[in-house]
Coordinates of C-alpha atoms in Angstrom, one line a residue:
M1 CA 111.5 70.2 98.0
M2 CA 109.3 72.9 97.2
P3 CA 108.3 75.4 100.0
S4 CA 105.3 74.6 101.8
K5 CA 104.5 78.1 103.2
R6 CA 103.6 81.3 101.6
V7 CA 103.1 84.9 102.9
C8 CA 100.9 87.5 101.8
I9 CA 100.4 91.0 103.1
L10 CA 96.6 92.7 103.1
G11 CA 97.3 96.5 103.2
S12 CA 99.7 98.7 101.6
G13 CA 99.7 101.9 103.7
N14 CA 102.6 103.3 105.6
W15 CA 103.0 100.5 108.0
G16 CA 101.9 97.7 105.5
T17 CA 104.7 98.5 103.4
T18 CA 107.1 99.0 105.8
A19 CA 106.0 95.4 107.1
A20 CA 106.7 94.3 103.6
R21 CA 110.2 95.6 103.4
I22 CA 111.0 93.3 106.4
V23 CA 108.8 90.4 105.5
G24 CA 110.2 90.3 101.9
A25 CA 113.8 90.2 102.9
N26 CA 112.9 87.6 105.3
V27 CA 111.4 85.0 103.5
A28 CA 114.1 85.1 100.8
K29 CA 116.4 83.5 103.7
L30 CA 113.8 80.8 105.0
A31 CA 113.9 77.5 103.0
D32 CA 110.3 76.5 104.1
F33 CA 108.8 79.7 102.6
D34 CA 107.9 80.7 99.0
D35 CA 110.0 83.8 97.8
T36 CA 107.2 85.8 96.3
V37 CA 105.2 87.9 99.0
K38 CA 102.0 89.1 97.6
I39 CA 100.8 92.6 98.9
W40 CA 97.2 93.9 98.2
V41 CA 97.1 97.4 97.1
H42 CA 94.1 99.4 97.3
E43 CA 94.5 100.6 93.6
E44 CA 95.1 104.5 93.2
I45 CA 96.3 106.5 90.4
V46 CA 99.4 108.4 91.1
D47 CA 100.9 110.6 88.5
G48 CA 99.0 109.1 86.0
R49 CA 100.1 105.6 86.9
K50 CA 98.6 102.6 88.8
L51 CA 100.1 102.3 92.2
T52 CA 100.5 98.4 91.7
D53 CA 102.2 99.1 88.4
I54 CA 104.7 101.5 90.0
I55 CA 105.4 99.1 93.1
N56 CA 106.1 96.2 90.7
T57 CA 108.3 98.1 88.2
E58 CA 110.1 100.7 90.7
H59 CA 110.0 98.5 93.9
E60 CA 108.7 101.3 95.6
N61 CA 105.4 102.5 97.2
V62 CA 105.9 106.3 96.0
K63 CA 102.7 107.4 97.8
Y64 CA 102.8 106.0 101.2
L65 CA 106.5 105.1 102.1
P66 CA 108.8 107.1 99.3
G67 CA 112.2 107.0 99.2
H68 CA 112.5 103.3 100.7
K69 CA 112.8 100.4 98.2
L70 CA 111.0 97.0 98.6
P71 CA 112.6 93.8 97.8
D72 CA 112.1 92.5 94.3
N73 CA 110.2 89.4 95.6
V74 CA 107.3 91.9 96.9
V75 CA 104.5 91.8 94.3
A76 CA 101.6 94.1 94.5
V77 CA 98.2 92.8 93.2
P78 CA 95.1 94.8 93.1
N79 CA 92.4 92.2 94.3
A80 CA 92.8 91.0 97.7
T81 CA 91.4 87.3 96.6
D82 CA 94.4 86.8 94.6
A83 CA 96.6 87.8 97.1
V84 CA 95.4 85.4 99.7
R85 CA 95.0 82.5 97.6
G86 CA 97.7 80.1 98.5
A87 CA 99.1 81.9 101.5
T88 CA 99.6 79.9 104.6
H89 CA 100.5 83.0 106.6
I90 CA 98.5 86.1 106.2
I91 CA 99.6 89.7 107.4
I92 CA 96.4 92.0 108.0
V93 CA 97.5 95.5 108.4
L94 CA 94.9 98.1 107.6
P95 CA 92.6 100.8 109.1
H96 CA 90.3 99.0 111.5
Q97 CA 87.1 100.7 110.2
Y98 CA 87.8 98.8 106.8
I99 CA 88.6 95.3 108.0
Q100 CA 85.1 93.7 108.2
Q101 CA 84.5 94.5 104.5
L102 CA 87.8 93.0 103.7
L103 CA 87.4 89.9 105.5
D104 CA 84.1 89.2 103.9
T105 CA 85.7 89.6 100.5
V106 CA 88.4 87.4 100.9
H107 CA 87.0 84.7 103.5
G108 CA 86.2 82.1 100.8
S109 CA 89.6 82.0 99.4
I110 CA 91.6 81.0 102.6
L111 CA 93.4 77.9 103.2
P112 CA 91.9 75.6 106.1
N113 CA 95.6 75.6 107.6
A114 CA 96.3 79.3 107.2
S115 CA 97.0 81.4 110.0
A116 CA 97.1 85.4 110.4
M117 CA 98.7 88.1 112.1
S118 CA 96.9 91.2 113.0
L119 CA 98.9 94.6 112.8
I120 CA 95.7 96.7 113.0
K121 CA 95.6 99.3 116.2
G122 CA 92.2 99.4 116.7
I123 CA 89.2 97.8 118.1
G124 CA 85.4 97.2 117.4
I125 CA 82.3 97.8 119.0
S126 CA 79.0 96.4 118.7
D127 CA 75.9 95.3 120.5
Q128 CA 77.7 92.5 122.1
G129 CA 80.3 94.9 123.6
M130 CA 84.0 95.5 122.6
T131 CA 85.9 93.1 120.0
T132 CA 89.3 93.0 119.2
M133 CA 90.8 92.8 115.6
T134 CA 92.0 89.2 116.3
Q135 CA 88.6 88.1 117.5
L136 CA 86.8 89.7 114.5
I137 CA 89.4 88.2 111.9
H138 CA 89.1 84.8 114.0
R139 CA 85.4 84.7 113.9
T140 CA 85.0 85.6 110.2
L141 CA 88.1 83.5 108.5
A142 CA 87.8 80.4 111.3
I143 CA 91.9 80.5 111.4
P144 CA 94.5 80.9 114.4
V145 CA 95.1 84.7 114.7
S146 CA 98.0 86.5 116.6
S147 CA 98.9 90.0 116.9
L148 CA 102.2 92.4 116.6
S149 CA 102.2 95.5 118.1
G150 CA 105.2 98.0 119.8
A151 CA 106.8 101.2 119.6
N152 CA 106.8 101.0 115.7
I153 CA 106.8 104.2 113.9
A154 CA 106.9 103.2 110.2
N155 CA 109.2 105.7 108.9
E156 CA 111.7 105.1 111.4
I157 CA 111.6 101.3 110.9
A158 CA 111.8 102.0 107.2
E159 CA 115.1 103.7 107.8
E160 CA 116.4 100.8 109.6
K161 CA 116.7 102.3 113.2
Y162 CA 116.7 100.1 116.1
C163 CA 113.5 99.4 117.8
E164 CA 111.7 96.5 119.4
T165 CA 108.0 94.9 118.6
T166 CA 105.9 92.5 120.5
I167 CA 104.0 89.4 119.1
G168 CA 101.2 87.9 120.9
C169 CA 100.7 84.1 119.7
Q170 CA 99.1 81.4 122.1
D171 CA 100.9 78.5 120.0
P172 CA 104.6 78.5 120.9
D173 CA 105.6 76.9 117.6
E174 CA 103.7 79.2 115.4
A175 CA 105.4 82.1 117.5
I176 CA 108.7 80.6 116.5
V177 CA 107.5 80.8 112.5
W178 CA 106.2 84.3 113.1
R179 CA 109.5 85.8 114.6
S180 CA 111.3 84.4 111.7
L181 CA 109.2 86.3 109.4
F182 CA 109.6 89.4 111.2
N183 CA 112.9 89.6 113.3
T184 CA 115.9 91.6 112.2
P185 CA 119.0 93.1 113.5
Y186 CA 117.2 96.6 113.6
F187 CA 113.6 95.1 114.4
Q188 CA 113.8 93.0 117.5
V189 CA 110.7 90.9 118.2
N190 CA 109.9 89.4 121.5
C191 CA 107.0 86.9 121.9
V192 CA 104.4 86.5 124.4
A193 CA 101.1 84.3 124.7
D194 CA 99.1 87.4 125.6
V195 CA 97.2 88.0 122.3
I196 CA 94.5 90.1 123.5
G197 CA 96.9 92.1 125.9
V198 CA 99.2 93.2 123.0
E199 CA 96.1 94.2 121.0
F200 CA 94.4 96.4 123.6
C201 CA 97.7 98.3 124.1
G202 CA 98.1 98.7 120.7
A203 CA 94.7 100.2 120.4
L204 CA 94.2 102.3 123.5
K205 CA 97.6 104.1 123.2
N206 CA 96.4 105.9 120.2
V207 CA 93.7 107.8 122.6
V208 CA 96.3 108.5 125.1
A209 CA 98.3 110.0 122.3
V210 CA 95.5 112.5 121.4
G211 CA 95.3 113.5 125.1
A212 CA 99.3 114.1 124.6
G213 CA 98.6 116.3 121.7
F214 CA 96.1 118.5 123.3
I215 CA 98.7 119.2 125.8
D216 CA 101.3 120.2 123.1
G217 CA 98.7 122.4 121.5
L218 CA 98.1 124.2 124.8
G219 CA 101.9 124.7 125.4
L220 CA 101.9 123.1 128.8
G221 CA 105.1 121.4 128.9
N222 CA 106.8 117.9 129.6
N223 CA 105.6 117.8 133.2
T224 CA 102.1 118.2 132.0
K225 CA 102.5 115.7 129.3
A226 CA 103.9 113.3 131.5
A227 CA 101.4 113.2 133.8
I228 CA 98.8 112.8 131.2
I229 CA 100.7 109.9 129.6
R230 CA 101.1 108.4 133.0
I231 CA 97.2 108.5 133.8
G232 CA 96.4 107.6 130.2
F233 CA 98.6 104.3 130.6
L234 CA 96.8 103.4 133.7
E235 CA 93.5 103.9 132.3
M236 CA 94.8 101.8 129.3
R237 CA 95.5 99.1 131.9
R238 CA 92.4 99.5 133.7
L239 CA 90.0 99.3 130.8
A240 CA 92.0 96.4 129.3
M241 CA 91.5 94.4 132.6
H242 CA 88.1 95.3 133.0
I243 CA 87.1 93.9 129.7
A244 CA 89.2 90.8 129.7
G245 CA 90.1 90.4 133.5
G246 CA 92.4 87.4 134.3
G247 CA 93.0 86.7 130.2
I248 CA 95.6 89.6 130.0
Q249 CA 99.0 89.4 131.7
E250 CA 100.2 92.3 133.8
S251 CA 103.6 91.8 132.3
T252 CA 102.4 92.7 128.8
F253 CA 102.1 96.3 129.7
M254 CA 105.8 96.5 130.2
E255 CA 106.3 95.1 126.7
S256 CA 107.1 97.4 123.8
C257 CA 103.5 96.9 122.9
G258 CA 102.6 98.7 125.8
L259 CA 104.9 101.4 127.8
A260 CA 107.0 101.8 125.1
D261 CA 104.6 102.3 122.5
V262 CA 102.6 104.7 124.7
I263 CA 105.7 106.8 125.1
T264 CA 106.6 107.0 121.1
T265 CA 103.2 107.7 120.1
C266 CA 102.9 110.6 122.5
Y267 CA 106.0 112.2 121.3
G268 CA 106.3 110.9 117.6
G269 CA 102.9 109.5 116.2
R270 CA 100.2 111.4 113.8
N271 CA 97.6 111.1 116.6
R272 CA 99.6 113.4 118.5
R273 CA 100.7 115.6 115.8
L274 CA 96.8 116.0 114.6
A275 CA 95.7 116.8 118.2
E276 CA 98.0 119.4 118.6
E277 CA 97.0 120.9 115.5
F278 CA 93.2 120.4 116.6
V279 CA 94.0 122.6 119.5
R280 CA 96.1 125.2 117.5
T281 CA 93.7 125.7 114.5
G282 CA 90.1 124.8 115.8
K283 CA 89.6 122.5 112.9
P284 CA 87.8 119.4 112.9
M285 CA 89.8 116.1 113.3
P286 CA 88.3 114.8 110.2
Q287 CA 89.3 117.8 108.1
L288 CA 93.0 117.9 109.6
E289 CA 93.0 114.3 108.4
L290 CA 92.3 115.1 104.9
E291 CA 94.6 117.7 105.1
L292 CA 97.7 116.2 106.7
L293 CA 97.8 112.4 106.3
N294 CA 98.2 112.2 102.6
G295 CA 95.3 109.3 102.7
Q296 CA 96.5 107.9 105.8
K297 CA 93.7 107.2 109.0
L298 CA 93.5 108.8 112.3
Q299 CA 93.0 105.8 114.7
G300 CA 92.9 107.8 117.9
Y301 CA 89.9 109.8 117.1
L302 CA 87.7 106.9 116.2
T303 CA 89.0 104.9 119.0
A304 CA 88.2 107.3 121.3
G305 CA 84.5 107.4 120.4
E306 CA 84.6 103.5 120.5
V307 CA 86.2 103.4 123.8
H308 CA 83.4 106.0 125.1
S309 CA 80.7 103.8 123.6
Y310 CA 81.7 101.2 125.7
I311 CA 82.3 102.5 129.1
D312 CA 79.3 104.7 128.8
S313 CA 77.2 101.6 128.1
C314 CA 78.7 99.9 131.2
G315 CA 78.1 103.0 133.3
V316 CA 81.8 103.3 134.2
T317 CA 82.9 106.8 132.8
D318 CA 83.7 108.1 136.0
H319 CA 86.4 105.4 136.3
F320 CA 88.0 106.8 133.0
P321 CA 88.2 110.4 133.3
L322 CA 90.9 110.9 130.9
F323 CA 89.5 108.9 128.2
T324 CA 86.0 110.7 128.9
N325 CA 87.7 114.0 128.9
I326 CA 89.2 113.3 125.3
Y327 CA 86.3 112.2 123.8
Q328 CA 84.0 115.1 125.0
I329 CA 86.7 117.7 123.5
C330 CA 87.0 115.4 120.0
Y331 CA 83.2 114.9 120.0
E332 CA 81.3 117.5 121.9
S333 CA 83.3 120.7 121.4
K334 CA 84.6 121.0 125.3
P335 CA 87.6 123.2 125.3
P336 CA 90.9 121.3 125.5
H337 CA 91.6 122.7 128.9
T338 CA 88.9 120.7 130.4
I339 CA 91.2 117.5 129.9
F340 CA 92.3 118.2 133.6
A341 CA 88.7 117.3 135.0
G342 CA 88.5 114.8 137.6
L343 CA 91.8 113.4 137.0
N344 CA 92.2 112.7 140.7
V345 CA 91.8 108.9 140.4
D346 CA 93.2 106.2 142.8
F347 CA 94.9 103.3 140.9
S348 CA 96.4 101.8 143.8
R349 CA 94.3 98.7 143.8
D350 CA 94.5 98.2 140.0
T351 CA 97.2 95.5 140.1
K352 CA 95.2 93.1 142.0
T353 CA 91.5 93.9 140.7
P354 CA 90.8 95.1 137.3
S355 CA 88.9 98.4 138.8
P356 CA 87.6 97.6 142.6
S357 CA 84.6 99.7 142.3
L358 CA 83.4 98.2 138.7

């Protein structure tokens, strides 16, 4: 019997290529999936050659995940529409500022019975308020969308170092399928029904990581950094509950997508690293992104601006002093030591009500 399912991946950066290594290896073992996994690659010239040609001949993304081979069944294509054609399971993993353009490009080629998985760590702001990536994808493609997020630094996963991740999927049967695509002995997947909770954790932790990087740049030590991480984690939870209310499960914040991801990002992620350099060098964040990230994008800086836009429009900036301070340091040239202003906030009732004074 011919396989009835097919996977494609939209996005071939550090994280997208790492996901392709996992999914490519797993589909080869799944009888109901076609062995070929198409990955859309934004075409670039690397050392005089097309990146797609390098990936398809050398089975390595030499720009974004050098030193780690891809399975032979992962095929790079430069056209996103070609990548999604015939796919029943679409994995979307690219910087969130580019997602709408991509969705507009592929929406006419999506199978009606397809489903999507968002690995994007970001949120969108519009006149209608804050939008998660799964909401945006569902609205544009009209298919079910799940989310995956966790304490997942891509290079460590590519080295097959043990870690966990969280899948948010409302359909229990579909959650089993998605888990079969991602779960490995070194990449352990736990599924929950709280799609939006998983997403909010993945997006907001990058803002906390910027704050942690400021502390490292100031040289203030582990006690101070731990305090910023704790307050940031509580502001993440407060904001998510303020926006989604009862739609978010309290337990989600204790999954890999929540507390674990905050910890790893505040100690090992690129958002922390660039925030530290921001303090030490005085260079603007966009300049540091160009100098240090080899074409990757900095999500925490953008998300800090988007979060502030939302809480400011709601008139509740005083309930999020850390997020507000991080925004002002990034965008309004306030000195990094002002990160501590107004941080004596009472979170004691947030476990029962999203934010008692909002």
